[in-house]
mmCIF file of C-alpha atoms in Angstrom:
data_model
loop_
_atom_site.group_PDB
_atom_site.id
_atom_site.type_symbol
_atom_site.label_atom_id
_atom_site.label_comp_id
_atom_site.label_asym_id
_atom_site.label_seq_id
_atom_site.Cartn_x
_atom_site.Cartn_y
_atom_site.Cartn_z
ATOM 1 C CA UNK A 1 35.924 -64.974 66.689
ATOM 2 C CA UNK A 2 32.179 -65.114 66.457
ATOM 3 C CA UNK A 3 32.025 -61.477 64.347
ATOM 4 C CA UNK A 4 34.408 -62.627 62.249
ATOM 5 C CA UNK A 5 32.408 -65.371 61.595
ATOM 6 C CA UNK A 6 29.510 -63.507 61.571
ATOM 7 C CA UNK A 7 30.952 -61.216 59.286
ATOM 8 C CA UNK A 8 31.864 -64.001 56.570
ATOM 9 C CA UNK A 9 28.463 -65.775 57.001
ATOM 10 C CA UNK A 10 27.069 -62.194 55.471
ATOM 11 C CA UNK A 11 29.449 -62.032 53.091
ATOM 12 C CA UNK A 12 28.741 -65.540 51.459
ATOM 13 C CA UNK A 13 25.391 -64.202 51.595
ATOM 14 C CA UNK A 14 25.550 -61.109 49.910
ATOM 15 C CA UNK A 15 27.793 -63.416 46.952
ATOM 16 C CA UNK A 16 25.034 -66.185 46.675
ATOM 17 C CA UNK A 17 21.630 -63.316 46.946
ATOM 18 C CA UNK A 18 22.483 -60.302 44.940
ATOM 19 C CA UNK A 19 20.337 -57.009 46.607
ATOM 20 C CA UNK A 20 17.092 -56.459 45.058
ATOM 21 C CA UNK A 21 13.932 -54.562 45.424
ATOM 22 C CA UNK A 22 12.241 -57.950 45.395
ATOM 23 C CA UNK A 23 12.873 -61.526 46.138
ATOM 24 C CA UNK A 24 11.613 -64.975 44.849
ATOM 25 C CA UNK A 25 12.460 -67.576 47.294
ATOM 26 C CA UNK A 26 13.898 -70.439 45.918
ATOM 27 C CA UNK A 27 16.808 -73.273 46.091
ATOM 28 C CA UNK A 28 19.065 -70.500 45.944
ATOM 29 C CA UNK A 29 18.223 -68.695 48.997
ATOM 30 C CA UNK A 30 15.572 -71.084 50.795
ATOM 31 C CA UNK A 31 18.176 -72.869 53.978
ATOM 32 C CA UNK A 32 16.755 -76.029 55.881
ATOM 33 C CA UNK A 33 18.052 -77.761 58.595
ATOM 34 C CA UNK A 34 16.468 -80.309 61.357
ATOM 35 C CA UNK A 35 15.136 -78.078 63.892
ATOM 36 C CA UNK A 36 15.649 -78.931 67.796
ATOM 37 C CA UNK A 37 12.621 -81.154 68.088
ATOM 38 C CA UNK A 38 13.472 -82.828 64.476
ATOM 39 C CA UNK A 39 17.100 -83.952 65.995
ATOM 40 C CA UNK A 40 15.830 -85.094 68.506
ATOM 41 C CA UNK A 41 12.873 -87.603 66.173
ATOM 42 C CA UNK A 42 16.031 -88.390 63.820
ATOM 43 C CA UNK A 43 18.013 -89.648 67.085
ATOM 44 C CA UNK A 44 15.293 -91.661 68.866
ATOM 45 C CA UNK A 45 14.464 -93.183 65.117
ATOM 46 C CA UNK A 46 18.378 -94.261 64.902
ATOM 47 C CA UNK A 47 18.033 -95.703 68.668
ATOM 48 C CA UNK A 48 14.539 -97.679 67.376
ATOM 49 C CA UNK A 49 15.808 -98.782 64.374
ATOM 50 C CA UNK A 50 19.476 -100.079 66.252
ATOM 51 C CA UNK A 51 17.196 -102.312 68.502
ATOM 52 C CA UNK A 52 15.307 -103.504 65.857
ATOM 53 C CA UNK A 53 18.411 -104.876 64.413
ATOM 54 C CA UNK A 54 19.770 -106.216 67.704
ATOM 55 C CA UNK A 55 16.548 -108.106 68.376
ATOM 56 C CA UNK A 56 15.706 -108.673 64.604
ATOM 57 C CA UNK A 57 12.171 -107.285 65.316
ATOM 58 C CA UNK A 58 10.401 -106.761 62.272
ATOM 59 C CA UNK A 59 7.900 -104.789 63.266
ATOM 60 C CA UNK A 60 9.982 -102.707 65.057
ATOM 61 C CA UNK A 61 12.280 -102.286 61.781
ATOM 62 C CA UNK A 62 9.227 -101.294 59.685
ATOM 63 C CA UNK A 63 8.141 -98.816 62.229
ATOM 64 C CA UNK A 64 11.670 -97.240 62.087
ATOM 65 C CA UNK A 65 11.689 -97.008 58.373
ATOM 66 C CA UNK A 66 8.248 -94.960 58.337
ATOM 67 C CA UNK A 67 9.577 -92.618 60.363
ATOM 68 C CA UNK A 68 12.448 -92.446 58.063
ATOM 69 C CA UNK A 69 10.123 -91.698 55.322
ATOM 70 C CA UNK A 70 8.102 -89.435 57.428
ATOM 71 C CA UNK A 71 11.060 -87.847 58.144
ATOM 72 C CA UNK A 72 12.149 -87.112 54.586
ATOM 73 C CA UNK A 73 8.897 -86.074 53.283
ATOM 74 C CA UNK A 74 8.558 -83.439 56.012
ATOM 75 C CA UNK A 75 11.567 -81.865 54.962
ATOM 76 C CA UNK A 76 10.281 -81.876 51.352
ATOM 77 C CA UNK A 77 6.991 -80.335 52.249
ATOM 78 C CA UNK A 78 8.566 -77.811 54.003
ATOM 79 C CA UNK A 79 11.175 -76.492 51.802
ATOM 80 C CA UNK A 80 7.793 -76.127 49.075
ATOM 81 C CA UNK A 81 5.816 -74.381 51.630
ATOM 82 C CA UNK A 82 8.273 -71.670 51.503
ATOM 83 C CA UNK A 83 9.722 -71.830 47.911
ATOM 84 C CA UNK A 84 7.760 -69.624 45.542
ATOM 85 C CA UNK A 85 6.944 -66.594 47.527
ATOM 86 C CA UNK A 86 7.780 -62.967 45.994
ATOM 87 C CA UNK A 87 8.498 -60.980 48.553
ATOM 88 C CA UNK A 88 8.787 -56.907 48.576
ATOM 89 C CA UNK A 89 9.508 -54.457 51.331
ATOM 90 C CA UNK A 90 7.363 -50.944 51.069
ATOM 91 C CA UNK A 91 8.254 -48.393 53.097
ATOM 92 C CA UNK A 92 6.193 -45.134 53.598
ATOM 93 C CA UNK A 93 7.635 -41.499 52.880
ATOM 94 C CA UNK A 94 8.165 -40.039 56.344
ATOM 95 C CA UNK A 95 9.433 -41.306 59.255
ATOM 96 C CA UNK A 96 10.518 -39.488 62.407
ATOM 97 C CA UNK A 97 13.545 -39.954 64.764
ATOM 98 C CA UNK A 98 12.898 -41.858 67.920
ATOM 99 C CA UNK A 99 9.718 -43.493 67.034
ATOM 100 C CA UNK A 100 9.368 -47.254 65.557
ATOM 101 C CA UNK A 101 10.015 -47.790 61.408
ATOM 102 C CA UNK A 102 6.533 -49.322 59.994
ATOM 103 C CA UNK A 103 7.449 -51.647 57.102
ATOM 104 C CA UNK A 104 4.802 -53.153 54.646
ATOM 105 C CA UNK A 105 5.467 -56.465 52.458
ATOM 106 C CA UNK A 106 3.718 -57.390 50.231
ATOM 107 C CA UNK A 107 4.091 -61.387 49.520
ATOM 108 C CA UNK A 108 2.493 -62.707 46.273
ATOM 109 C CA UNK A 109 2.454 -66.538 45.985
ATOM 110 C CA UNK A 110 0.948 -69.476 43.308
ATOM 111 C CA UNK A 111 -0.914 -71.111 46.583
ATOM 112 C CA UNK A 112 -1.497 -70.505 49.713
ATOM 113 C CA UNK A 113 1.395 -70.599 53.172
ATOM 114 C CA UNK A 114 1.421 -72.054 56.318
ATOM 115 C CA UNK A 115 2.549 -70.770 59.525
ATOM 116 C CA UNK A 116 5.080 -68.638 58.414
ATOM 117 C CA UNK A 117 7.029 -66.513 60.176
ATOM 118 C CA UNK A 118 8.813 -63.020 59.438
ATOM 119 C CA UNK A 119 10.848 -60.991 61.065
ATOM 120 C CA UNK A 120 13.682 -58.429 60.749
ATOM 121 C CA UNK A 121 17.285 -58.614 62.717
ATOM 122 C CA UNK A 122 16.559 -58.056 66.530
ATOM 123 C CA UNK A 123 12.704 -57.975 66.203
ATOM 124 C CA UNK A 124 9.991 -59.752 67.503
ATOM 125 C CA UNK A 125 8.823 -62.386 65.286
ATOM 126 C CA UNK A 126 5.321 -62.065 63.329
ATOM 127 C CA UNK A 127 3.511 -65.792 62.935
ATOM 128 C CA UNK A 128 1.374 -65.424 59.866
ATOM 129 C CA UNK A 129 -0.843 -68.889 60.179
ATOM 130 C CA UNK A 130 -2.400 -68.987 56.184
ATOM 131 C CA UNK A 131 -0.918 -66.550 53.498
ATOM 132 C CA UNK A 132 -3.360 -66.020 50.973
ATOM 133 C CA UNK A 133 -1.863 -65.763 47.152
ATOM 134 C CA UNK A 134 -1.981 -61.499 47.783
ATOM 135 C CA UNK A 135 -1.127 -60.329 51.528
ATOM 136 C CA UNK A 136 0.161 -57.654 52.852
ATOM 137 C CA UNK A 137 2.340 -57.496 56.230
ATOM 138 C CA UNK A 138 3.193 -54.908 58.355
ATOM 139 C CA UNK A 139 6.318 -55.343 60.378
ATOM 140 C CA UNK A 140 8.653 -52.769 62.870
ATOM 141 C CA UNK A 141 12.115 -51.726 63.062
ATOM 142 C CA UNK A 142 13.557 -50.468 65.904
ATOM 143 C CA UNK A 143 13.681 -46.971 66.204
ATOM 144 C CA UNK A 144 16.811 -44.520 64.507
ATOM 145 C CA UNK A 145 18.440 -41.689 64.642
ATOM 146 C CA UNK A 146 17.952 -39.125 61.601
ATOM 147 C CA UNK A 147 19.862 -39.841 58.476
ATOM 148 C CA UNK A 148 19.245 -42.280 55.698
ATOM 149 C CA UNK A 149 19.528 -46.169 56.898
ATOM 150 C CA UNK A 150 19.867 -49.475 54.857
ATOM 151 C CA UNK A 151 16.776 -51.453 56.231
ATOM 152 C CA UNK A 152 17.880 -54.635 57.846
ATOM 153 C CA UNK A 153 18.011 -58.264 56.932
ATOM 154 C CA UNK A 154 14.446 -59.617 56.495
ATOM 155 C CA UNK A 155 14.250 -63.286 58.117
ATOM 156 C CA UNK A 156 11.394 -65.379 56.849
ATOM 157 C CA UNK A 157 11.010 -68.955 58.172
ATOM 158 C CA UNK A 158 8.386 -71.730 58.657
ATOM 159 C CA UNK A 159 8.624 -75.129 60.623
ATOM 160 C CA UNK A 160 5.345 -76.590 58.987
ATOM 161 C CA UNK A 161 3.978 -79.248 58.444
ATOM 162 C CA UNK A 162 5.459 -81.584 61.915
ATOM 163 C CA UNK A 163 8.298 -78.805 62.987
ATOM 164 C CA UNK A 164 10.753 -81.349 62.186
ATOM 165 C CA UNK A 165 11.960 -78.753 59.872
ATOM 166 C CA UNK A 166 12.724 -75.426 59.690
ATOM 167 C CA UNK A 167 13.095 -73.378 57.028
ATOM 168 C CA UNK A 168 14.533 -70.007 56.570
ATOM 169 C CA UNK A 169 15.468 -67.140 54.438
ATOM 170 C CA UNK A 170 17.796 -64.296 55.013
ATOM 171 C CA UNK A 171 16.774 -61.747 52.595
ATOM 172 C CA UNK A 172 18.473 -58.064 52.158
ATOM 173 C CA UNK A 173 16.878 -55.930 49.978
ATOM 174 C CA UNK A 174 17.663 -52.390 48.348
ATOM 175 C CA UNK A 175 15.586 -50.197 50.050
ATOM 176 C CA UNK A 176 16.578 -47.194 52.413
ATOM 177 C CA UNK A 177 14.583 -45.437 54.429
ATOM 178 C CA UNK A 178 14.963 -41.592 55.470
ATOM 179 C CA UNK A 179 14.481 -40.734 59.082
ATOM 180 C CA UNK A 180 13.692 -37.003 59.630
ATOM 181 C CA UNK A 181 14.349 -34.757 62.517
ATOM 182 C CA UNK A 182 11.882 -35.413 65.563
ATOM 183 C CA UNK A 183 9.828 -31.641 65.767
ATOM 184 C CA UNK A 184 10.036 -30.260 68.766
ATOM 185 C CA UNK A 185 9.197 -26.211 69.467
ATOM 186 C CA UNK A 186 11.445 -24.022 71.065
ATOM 187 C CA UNK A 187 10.526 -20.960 73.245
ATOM 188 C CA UNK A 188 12.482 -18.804 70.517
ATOM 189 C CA UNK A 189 10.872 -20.812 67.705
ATOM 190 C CA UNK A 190 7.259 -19.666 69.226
ATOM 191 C CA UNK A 191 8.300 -16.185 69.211
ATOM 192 C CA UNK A 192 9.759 -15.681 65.931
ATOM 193 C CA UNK A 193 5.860 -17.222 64.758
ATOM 194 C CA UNK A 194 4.554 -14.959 66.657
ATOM 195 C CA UNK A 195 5.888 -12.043 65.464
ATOM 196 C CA UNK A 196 5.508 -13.177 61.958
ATOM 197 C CA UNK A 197 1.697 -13.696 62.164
ATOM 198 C CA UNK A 198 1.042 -10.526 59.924
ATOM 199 C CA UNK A 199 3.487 -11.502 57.118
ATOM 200 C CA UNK A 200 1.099 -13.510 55.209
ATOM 201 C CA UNK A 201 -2.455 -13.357 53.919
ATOM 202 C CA UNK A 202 -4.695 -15.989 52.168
ATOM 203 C CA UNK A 203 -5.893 -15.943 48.471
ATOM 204 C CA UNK A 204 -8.341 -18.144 47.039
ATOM 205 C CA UNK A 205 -6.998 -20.016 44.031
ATOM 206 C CA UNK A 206 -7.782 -22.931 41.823
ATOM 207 C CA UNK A 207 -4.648 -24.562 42.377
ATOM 208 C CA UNK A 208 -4.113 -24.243 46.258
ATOM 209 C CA UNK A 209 -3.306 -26.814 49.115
ATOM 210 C CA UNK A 210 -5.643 -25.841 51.654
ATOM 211 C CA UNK A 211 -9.314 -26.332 51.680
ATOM 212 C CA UNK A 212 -11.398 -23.149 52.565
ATOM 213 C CA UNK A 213 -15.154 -23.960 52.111
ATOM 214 C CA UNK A 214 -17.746 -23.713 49.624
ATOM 215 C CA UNK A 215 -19.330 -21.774 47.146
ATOM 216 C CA UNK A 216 -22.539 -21.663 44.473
ATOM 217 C CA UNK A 217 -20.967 -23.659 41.613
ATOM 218 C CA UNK A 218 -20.165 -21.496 38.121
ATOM 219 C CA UNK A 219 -20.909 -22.353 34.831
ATOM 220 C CA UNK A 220 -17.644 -22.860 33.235
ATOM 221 C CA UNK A 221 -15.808 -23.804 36.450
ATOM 222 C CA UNK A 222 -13.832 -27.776 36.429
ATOM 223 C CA UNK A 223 -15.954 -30.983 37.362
ATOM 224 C CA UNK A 224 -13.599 -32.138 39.163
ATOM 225 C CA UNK A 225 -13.997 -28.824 41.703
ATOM 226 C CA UNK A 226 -17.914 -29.723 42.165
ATOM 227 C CA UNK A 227 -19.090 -31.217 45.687
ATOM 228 C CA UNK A 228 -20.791 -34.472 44.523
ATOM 229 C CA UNK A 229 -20.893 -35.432 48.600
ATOM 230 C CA UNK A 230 -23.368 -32.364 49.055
ATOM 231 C CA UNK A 231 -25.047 -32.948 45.832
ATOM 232 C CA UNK A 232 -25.646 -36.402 46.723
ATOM 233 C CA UNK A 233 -27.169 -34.868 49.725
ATOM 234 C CA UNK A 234 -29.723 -32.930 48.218
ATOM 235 C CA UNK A 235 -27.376 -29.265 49.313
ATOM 236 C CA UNK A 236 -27.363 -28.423 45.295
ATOM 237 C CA UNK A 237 -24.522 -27.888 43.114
ATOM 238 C CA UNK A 238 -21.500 -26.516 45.087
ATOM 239 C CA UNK A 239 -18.228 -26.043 44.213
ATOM 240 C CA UNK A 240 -15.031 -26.418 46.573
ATOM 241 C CA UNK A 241 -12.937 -23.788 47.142
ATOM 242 C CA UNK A 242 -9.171 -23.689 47.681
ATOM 243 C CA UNK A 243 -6.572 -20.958 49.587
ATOM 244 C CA UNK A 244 -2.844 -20.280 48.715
ATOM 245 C CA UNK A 245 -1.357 -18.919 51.714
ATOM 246 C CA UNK A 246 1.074 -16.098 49.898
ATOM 247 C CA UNK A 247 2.866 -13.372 51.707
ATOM 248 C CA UNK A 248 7.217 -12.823 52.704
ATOM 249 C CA UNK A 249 9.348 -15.720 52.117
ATOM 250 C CA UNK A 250 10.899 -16.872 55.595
ATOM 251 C CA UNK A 251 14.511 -18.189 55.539
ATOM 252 C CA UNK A 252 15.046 -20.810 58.435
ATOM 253 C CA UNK A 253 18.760 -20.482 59.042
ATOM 254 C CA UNK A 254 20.491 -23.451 61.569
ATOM 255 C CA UNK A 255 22.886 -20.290 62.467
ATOM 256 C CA UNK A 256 19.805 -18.426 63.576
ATOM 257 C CA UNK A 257 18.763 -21.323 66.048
ATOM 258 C CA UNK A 258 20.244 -20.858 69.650
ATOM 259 C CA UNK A 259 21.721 -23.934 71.198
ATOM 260 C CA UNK A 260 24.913 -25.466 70.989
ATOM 261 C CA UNK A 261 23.201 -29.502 70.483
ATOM 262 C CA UNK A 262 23.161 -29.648 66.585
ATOM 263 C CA UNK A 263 20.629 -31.943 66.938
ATOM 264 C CA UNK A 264 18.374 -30.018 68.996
ATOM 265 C CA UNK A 265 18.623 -27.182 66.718
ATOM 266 C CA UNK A 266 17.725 -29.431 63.886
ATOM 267 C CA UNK A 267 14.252 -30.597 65.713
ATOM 268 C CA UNK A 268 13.665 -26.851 66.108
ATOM 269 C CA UNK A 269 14.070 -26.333 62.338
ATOM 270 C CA UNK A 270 11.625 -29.313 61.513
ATOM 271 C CA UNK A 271 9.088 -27.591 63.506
ATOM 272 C CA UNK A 272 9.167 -24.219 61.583
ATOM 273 C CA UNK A 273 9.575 -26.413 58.328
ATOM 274 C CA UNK A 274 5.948 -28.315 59.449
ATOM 275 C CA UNK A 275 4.471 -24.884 60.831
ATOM 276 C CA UNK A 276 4.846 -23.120 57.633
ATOM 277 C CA UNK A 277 4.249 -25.870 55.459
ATOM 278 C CA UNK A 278 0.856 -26.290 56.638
ATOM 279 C CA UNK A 279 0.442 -22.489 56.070
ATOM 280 C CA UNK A 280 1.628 -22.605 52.781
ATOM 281 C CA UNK A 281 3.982 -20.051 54.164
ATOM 282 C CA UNK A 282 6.779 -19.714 51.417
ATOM 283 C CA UNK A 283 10.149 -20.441 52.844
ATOM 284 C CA UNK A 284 13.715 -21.546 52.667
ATOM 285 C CA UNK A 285 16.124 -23.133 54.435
ATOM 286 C CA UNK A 286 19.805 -22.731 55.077
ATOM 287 C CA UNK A 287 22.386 -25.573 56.716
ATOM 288 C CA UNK A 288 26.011 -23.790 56.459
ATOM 289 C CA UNK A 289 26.995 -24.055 52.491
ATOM 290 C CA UNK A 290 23.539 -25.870 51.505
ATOM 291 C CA UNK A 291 20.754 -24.221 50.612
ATOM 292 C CA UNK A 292 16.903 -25.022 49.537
ATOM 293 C CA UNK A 293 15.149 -22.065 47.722
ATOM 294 C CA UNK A 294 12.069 -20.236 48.553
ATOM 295 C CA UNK A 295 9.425 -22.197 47.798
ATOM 296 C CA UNK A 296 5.850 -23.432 49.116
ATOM 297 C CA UNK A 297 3.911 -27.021 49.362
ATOM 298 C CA UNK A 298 4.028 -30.947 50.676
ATOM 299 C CA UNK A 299 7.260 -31.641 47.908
ATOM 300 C CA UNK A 300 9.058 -28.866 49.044
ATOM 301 C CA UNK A 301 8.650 -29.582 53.123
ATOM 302 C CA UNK A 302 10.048 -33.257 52.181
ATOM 303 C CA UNK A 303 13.050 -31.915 50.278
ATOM 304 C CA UNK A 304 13.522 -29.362 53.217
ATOM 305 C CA UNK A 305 13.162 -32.018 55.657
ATOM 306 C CA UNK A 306 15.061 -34.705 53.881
ATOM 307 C CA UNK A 307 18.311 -32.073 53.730
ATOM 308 C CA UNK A 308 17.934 -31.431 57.566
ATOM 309 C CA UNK A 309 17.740 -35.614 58.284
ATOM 310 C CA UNK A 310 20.878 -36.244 56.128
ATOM 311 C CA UNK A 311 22.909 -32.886 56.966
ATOM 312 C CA UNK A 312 25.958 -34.153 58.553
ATOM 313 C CA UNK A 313 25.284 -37.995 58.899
ATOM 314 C CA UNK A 314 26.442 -40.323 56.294
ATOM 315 C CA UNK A 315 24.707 -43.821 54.638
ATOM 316 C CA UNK A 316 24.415 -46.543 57.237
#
């Protein structure tokens, strides 16, 4: 009974707030309701203002009727402490299996916030006391398995200014994240590195990754290549140099990995991908009927890791 209820309360949600990148809280998606200490006030100002009638006390009628108004005005001031704010997740590149999901939003407001709280389903709570017109917060989501996940429902509430109040938000918003494979070496990984330590040489280019030192600078060579650090420093006019790491394409092959966990293997394959990525050692990488091509750099380890987080799993 309570899932099913749970499960239409989402549904009316997901009708009333459409899924965007971004959200603008307003009358639309801003809830309030009395919180625990607030119906308690309402039902001690009922009992005052019920013996102020029975005894015809004035005073005691007038004293009633500003908490009344006190009452209503709270509720007012909170609903505009939270109405107003623009509100947008950003999640970083990478993240790895097993470990906690950092999650940056950024919250852009006319004026500043008070005491407002955000949180996503299942997490600890983050108080943020005054939110300046630009901030930026950093929250955590439990850890996940590889694969590609729907980020949770973002909760953002507030009780200011008396806590008579509280105010809420349930926000979902279209952003996914992609967990990659935890690395982890194997004894058999190790070796085949080992053995492979001759297949590749480095070559100085002006286009490679990897920094190798530096050099008298040229006449003719790109600004953008001179060392205005060292030349700041009085060292003269250097020039950074680069290496390309070329040498025998390696194809990493999850048929080639011993071990009967598919998992396992996978972390084994996401430690040859990182290995030879910072070696700018072309590779490949083969998962039954999908392939990656040969190829070298940071874009290429993401698209080779990204294929071994989502082989075989599905969108949560």
């Amino acid at each position: 009974m309570k899932q099913r209820l749970q499960q239409r309360w989402i549904h009316w949600l997901k009708r009333r707030m459409p899924i965007l990148q971004e959200v603008t809280l307003h009358r639309r998606n801003i809830f309030i309701l009395p919180s625990k200490f607030g119906v308690v006030f309402g039902l001690l100002n009922v009992l005052l203002f019920v013996i102020g009638i029975n005894y015809q006390n004035n005073l005691v009628i007038m004293l009633s009727s500003f908490c009344f108004s006190l009452f209503v005005t709270t509720m007012l001031f909170c609903y505009q402490n939270m109405a107003g704010m623009l509100i947008k997740p950003v999640v970083r590149l990478e993240y790895i299996a097993s470990q906690l999901l950092s999650i940056e939003c950024q919250v852009s407001c006319d004026k500043g916030k008070h005491g407002i709280y955000f949180r996503y389903k299942s997490q600890p709570q983050q108080l943020v006391s005054l939110l300046e017109q630009q901030s930026s917060i950093s929250l955590t989501v439990k850890e996940k398995s590889r694969g590609l996940h729907r980020l949770p429902r973002l909760i953002v509430a507030s009780e200011y200014p008396l806590g008579l109040f509280r105010a809420w938000a349930n926000l979902e918003f279209e952003q996914d994240v992609i967990v990659f494979p935890k690395p982890i070496a194997s004894s058999q990984s190790l070796s085949a590195i080992e053995q492979g330590d001759g297949a590749y040489s480095s070559k100085r280019t002006v286009s490679g990754d990897s920094f190798s030192g530096l050099e008298p600078y040229r006449e003719g060579e790109s600004l953008k290549r001179v060392a205005w650090k060292q030349l700041a420093q009085g060292k003269g006019v250097l020039s950074k140099q680069f290496e390309q790491t070329l040498g025998e394409p390696q194809w990493l092959d999850l048929d080639d990995i011993d071990g009967g966990d598919i998992e396992m293997k996978l972390s084994h394959l996401a430690y040859l991908v990182n290995y030879y990525s910072s070696l700018n050692q072309p590779f490949g990488v083969k998962l039954g009927n999908k392939k990656i091509p040969v190829g070298h750099g940071n874009s290429h380890r993401k698209n080779a890791l990204t294929l071994l987080a989502t082989f075989g799993v599905y969108h949560e």
